[in-house]
PDB file of C-alpha atoms and ligand atoms in Angstrom:
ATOM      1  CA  UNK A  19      76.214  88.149  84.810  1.00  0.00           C
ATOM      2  CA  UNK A  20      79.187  86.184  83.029  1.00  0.00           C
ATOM      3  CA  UNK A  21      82.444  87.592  81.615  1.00  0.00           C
ATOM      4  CA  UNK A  22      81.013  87.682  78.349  1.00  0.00           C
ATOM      5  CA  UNK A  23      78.199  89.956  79.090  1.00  0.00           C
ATOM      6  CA  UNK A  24      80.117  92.040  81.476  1.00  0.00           C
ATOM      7  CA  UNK A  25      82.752  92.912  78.693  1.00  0.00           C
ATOM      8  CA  UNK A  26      79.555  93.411  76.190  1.00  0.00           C
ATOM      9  CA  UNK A  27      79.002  96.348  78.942  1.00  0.00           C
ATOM     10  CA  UNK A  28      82.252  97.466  79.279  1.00  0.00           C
ATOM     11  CA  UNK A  29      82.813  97.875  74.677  1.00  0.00           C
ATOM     12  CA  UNK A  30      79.360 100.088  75.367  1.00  0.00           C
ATOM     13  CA  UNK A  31      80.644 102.008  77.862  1.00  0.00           C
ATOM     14  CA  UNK A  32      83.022 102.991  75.012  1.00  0.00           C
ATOM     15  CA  UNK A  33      80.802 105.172  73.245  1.00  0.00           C
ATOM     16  CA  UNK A  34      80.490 107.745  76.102  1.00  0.00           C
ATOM     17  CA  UNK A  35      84.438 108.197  76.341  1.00  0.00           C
ATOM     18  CA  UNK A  36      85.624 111.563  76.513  1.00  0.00           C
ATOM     19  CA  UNK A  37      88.514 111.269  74.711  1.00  0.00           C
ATOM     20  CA  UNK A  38      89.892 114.204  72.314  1.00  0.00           C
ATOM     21  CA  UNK A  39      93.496 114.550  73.290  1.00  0.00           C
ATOM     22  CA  UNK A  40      94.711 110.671  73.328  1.00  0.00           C
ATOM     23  CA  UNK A  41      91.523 109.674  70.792  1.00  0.00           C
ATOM     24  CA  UNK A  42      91.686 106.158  73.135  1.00  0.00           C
ATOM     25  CA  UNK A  43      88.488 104.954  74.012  1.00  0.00           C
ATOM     26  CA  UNK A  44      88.329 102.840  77.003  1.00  0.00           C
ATOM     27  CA  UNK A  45      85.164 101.026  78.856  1.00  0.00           C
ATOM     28  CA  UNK A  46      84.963  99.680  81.817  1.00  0.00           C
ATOM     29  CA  UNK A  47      81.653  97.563  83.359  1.00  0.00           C
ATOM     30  CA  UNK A  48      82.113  96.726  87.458  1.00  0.00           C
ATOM     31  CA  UNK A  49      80.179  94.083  88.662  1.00  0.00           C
ATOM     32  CA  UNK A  50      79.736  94.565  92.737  1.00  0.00           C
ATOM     33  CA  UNK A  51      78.796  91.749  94.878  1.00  0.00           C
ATOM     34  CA  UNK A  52      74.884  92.791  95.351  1.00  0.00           C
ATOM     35  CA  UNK A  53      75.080  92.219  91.888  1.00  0.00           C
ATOM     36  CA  UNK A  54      74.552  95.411  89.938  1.00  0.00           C
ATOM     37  CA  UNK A  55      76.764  96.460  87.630  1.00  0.00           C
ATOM     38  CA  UNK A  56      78.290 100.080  87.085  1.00  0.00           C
ATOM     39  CA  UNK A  57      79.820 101.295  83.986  1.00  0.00           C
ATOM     40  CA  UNK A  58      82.567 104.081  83.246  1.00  0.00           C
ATOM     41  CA  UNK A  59      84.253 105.261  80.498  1.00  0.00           C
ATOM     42  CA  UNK A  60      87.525 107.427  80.214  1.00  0.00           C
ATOM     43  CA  UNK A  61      87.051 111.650  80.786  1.00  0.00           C
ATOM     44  CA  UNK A  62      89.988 113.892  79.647  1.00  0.00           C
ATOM     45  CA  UNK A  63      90.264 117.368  80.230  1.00  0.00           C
ATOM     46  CA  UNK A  64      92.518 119.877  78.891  1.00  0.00           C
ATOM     47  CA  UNK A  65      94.996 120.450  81.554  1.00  0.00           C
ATOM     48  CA  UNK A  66      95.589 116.313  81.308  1.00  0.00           C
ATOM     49  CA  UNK A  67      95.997 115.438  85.002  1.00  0.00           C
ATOM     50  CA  UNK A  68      92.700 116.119  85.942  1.00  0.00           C
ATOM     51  CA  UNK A  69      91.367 112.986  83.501  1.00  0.00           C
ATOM     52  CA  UNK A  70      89.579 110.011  84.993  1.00  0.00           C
ATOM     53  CA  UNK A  71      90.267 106.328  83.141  1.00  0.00           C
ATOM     54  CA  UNK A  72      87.261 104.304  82.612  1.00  0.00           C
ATOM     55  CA  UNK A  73      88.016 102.049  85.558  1.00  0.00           C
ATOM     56  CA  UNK A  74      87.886 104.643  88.492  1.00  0.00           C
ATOM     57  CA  UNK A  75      85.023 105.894  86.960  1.00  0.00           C
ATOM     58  CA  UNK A  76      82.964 102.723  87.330  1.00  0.00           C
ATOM     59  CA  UNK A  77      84.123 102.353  91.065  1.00  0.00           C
ATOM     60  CA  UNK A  78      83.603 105.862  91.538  1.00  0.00           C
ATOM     61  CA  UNK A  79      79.918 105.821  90.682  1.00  0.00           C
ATOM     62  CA  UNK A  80      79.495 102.583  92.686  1.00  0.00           C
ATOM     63  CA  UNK A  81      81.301 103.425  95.668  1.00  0.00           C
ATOM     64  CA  UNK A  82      79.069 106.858  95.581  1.00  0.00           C
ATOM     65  CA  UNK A  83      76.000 105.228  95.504  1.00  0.00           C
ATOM     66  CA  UNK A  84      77.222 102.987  98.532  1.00  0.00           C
ATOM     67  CA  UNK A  85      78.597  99.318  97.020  1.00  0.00           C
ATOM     68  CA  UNK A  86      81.710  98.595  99.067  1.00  0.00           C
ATOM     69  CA  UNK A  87      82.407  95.286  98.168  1.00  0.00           C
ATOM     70  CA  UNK A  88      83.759  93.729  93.972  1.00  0.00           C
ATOM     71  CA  UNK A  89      84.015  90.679  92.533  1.00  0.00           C
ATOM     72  CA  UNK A  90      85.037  91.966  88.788  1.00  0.00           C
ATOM     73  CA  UNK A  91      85.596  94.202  86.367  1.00  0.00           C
ATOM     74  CA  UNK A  92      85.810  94.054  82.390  1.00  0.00           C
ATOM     75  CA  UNK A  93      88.537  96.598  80.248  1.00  0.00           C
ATOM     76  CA  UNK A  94      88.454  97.279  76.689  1.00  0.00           C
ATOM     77  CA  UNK A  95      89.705 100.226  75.035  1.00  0.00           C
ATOM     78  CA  UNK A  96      91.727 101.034  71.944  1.00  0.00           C
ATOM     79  CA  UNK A  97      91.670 104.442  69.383  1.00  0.00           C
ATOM     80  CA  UNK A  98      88.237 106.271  69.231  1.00  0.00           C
ATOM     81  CA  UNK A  99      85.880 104.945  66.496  1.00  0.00           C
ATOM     82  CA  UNK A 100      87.681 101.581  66.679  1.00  0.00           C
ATOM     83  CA  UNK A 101      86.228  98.363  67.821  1.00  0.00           C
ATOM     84  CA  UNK A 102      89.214  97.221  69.922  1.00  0.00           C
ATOM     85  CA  UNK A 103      91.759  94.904  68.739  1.00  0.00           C
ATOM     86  CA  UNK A 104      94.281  94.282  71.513  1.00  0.00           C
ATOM     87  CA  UNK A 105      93.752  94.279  75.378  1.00  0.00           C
ATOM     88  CA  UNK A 106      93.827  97.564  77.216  1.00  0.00           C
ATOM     89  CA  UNK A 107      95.672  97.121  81.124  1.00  0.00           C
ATOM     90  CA  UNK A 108      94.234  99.492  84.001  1.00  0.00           C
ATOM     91  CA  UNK A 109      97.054 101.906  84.567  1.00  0.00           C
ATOM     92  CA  UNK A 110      98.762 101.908  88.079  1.00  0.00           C
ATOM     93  CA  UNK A 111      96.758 104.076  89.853  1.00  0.00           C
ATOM     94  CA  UNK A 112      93.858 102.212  89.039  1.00  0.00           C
ATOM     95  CA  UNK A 113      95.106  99.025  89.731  1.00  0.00           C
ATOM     96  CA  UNK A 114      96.000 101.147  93.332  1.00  0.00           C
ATOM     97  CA  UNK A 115      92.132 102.099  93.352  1.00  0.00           C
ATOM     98  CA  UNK A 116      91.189  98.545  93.029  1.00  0.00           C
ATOM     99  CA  UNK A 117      93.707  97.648  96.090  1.00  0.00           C
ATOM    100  CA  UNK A 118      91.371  99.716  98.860  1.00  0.00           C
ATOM    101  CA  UNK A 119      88.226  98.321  97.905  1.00  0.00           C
ATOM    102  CA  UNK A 120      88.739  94.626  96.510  1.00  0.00           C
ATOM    103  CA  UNK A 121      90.151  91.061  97.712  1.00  0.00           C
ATOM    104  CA  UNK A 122      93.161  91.065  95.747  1.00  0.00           C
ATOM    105  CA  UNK A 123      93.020  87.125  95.443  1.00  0.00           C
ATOM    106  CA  UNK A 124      89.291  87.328  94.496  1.00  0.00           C
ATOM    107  CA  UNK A 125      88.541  90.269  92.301  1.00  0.00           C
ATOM    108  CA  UNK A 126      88.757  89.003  88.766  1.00  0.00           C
ATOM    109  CA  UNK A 127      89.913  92.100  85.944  1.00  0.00           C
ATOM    110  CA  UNK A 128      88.411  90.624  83.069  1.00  0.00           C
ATOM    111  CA  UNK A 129      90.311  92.003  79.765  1.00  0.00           C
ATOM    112  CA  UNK A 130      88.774  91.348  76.486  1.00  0.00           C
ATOM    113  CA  UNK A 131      88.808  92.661  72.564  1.00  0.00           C
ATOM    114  CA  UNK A 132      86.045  92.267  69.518  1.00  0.00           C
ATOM    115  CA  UNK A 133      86.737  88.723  69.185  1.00  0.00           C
ATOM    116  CA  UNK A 134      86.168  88.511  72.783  1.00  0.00           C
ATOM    117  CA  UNK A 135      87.541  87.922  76.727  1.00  0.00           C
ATOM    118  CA  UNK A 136      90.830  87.269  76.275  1.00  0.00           C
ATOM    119  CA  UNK A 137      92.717  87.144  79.875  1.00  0.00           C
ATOM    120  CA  UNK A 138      90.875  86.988  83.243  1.00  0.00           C
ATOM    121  CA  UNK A 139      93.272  88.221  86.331  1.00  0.00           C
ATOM    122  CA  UNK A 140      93.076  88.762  89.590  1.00  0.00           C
ATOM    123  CA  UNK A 141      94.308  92.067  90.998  1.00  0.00           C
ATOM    124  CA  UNK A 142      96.690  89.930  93.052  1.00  0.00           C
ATOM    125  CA  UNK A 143      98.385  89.131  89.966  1.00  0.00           C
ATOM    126  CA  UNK A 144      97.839  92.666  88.381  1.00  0.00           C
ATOM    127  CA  UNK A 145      99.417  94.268  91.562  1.00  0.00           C
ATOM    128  CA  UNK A 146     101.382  91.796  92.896  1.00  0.00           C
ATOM    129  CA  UNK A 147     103.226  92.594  96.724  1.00  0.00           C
ATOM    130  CA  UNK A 148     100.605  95.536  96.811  1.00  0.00           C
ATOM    131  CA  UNK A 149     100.103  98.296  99.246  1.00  0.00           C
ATOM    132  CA  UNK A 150      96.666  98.640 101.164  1.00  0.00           C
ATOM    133  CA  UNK A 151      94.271  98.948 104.112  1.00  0.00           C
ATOM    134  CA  UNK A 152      95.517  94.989 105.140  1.00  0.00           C
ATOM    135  CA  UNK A 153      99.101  96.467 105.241  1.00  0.00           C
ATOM    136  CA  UNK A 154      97.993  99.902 107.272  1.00  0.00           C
ATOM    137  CA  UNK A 155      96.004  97.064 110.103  1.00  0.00           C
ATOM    138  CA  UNK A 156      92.529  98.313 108.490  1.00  0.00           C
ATOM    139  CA  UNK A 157      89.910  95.303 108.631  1.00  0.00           C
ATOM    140  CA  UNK A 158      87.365  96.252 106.600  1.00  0.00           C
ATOM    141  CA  UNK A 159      84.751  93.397 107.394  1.00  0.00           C
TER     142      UNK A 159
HETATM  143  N1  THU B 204      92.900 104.947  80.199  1.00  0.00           N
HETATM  144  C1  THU B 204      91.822 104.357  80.805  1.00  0.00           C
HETATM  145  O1  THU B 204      90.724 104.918  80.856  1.00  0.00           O
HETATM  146  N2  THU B 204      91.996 103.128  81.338  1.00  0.00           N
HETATM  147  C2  THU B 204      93.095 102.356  81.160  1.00  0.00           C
HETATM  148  O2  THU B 204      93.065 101.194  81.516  1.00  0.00           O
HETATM  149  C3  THU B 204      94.300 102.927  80.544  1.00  0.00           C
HETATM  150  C4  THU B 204      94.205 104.360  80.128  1.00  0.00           C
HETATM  151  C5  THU B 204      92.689 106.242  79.540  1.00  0.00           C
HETATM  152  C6  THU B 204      93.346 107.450  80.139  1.00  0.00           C
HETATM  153  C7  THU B 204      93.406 108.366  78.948  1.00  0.00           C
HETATM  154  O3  THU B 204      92.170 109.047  78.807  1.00  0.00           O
HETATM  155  C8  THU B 204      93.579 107.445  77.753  1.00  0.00           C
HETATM  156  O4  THU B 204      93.175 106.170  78.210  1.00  0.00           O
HETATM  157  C9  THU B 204      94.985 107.379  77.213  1.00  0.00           C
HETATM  158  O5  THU B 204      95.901 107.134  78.223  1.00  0.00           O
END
């Protein structure tokens, strides 16, 4: 599984997006390190805090079906109906999300458009001086 075909997954994903209040699509594909990939898309809901972004989605079906351990994740997202144009950025608290569960000098967040992958980050770089299990004395290995 390259970058390529990851974001392929992730611009799929797009079509399941719940999305009528922003009308912003986003996908998301997580590759875990046994190798299978899980895909998520964006759910809204009408009292607004209770919506999901594509990327916790992806980790929260993988992490439910017992993968602990990430090496990437593709983003692309942009207005409903759209093929997107310009990079989408995992908000904060996904970013936080991707902290508990993934090496932030490893895990690669793969950001791409139509034309393509377009910056490849790693969550140490995303979330730089972040807060997590490492900081709390967790070892997780
Ligand atoms: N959203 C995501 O799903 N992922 C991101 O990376 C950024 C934002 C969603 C949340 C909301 O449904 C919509 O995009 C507009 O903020």
């Amino acid at each position: 599984m390259d970058e390529r075909e990851l974001l392929a997954l992730a611009i799929k994903a797009r079509e399941h997006a719940y999305v009528p209040y922003s009308h912003w699509a986003v996908g998301a594909a997580l590759l875990a390190s046994s190798g299978r990939v899980y895909t998520g898309c964006n759910i809204e809901n009408a009292a607004y805090t209770p919506t999901n972004c594509a990327e916790r989605t992806a980790f929260f079906k993988a992490l439910s079906e017992g993968e602990r351990k990430f090496d990437a994740i593709a983003v692309a997202g942009g207005p409903e109906h759209e093929e997107p144009e310009e990079i989408c950025a995992p908000c904060g608290v996904c970013r936080q999300v991707m902290m508990e569960f993934c090496d932030p000098g490893q895990f690669r967040v793969i950001l791409g458009t139509k034309d393509g992958v377009q910056t490849v980050m790693t969550l140490g770089e995303l979330l730089p001086v972040g807060f997590g299990p490492q900081t709390l004395g967790i070892d997780k290995e």
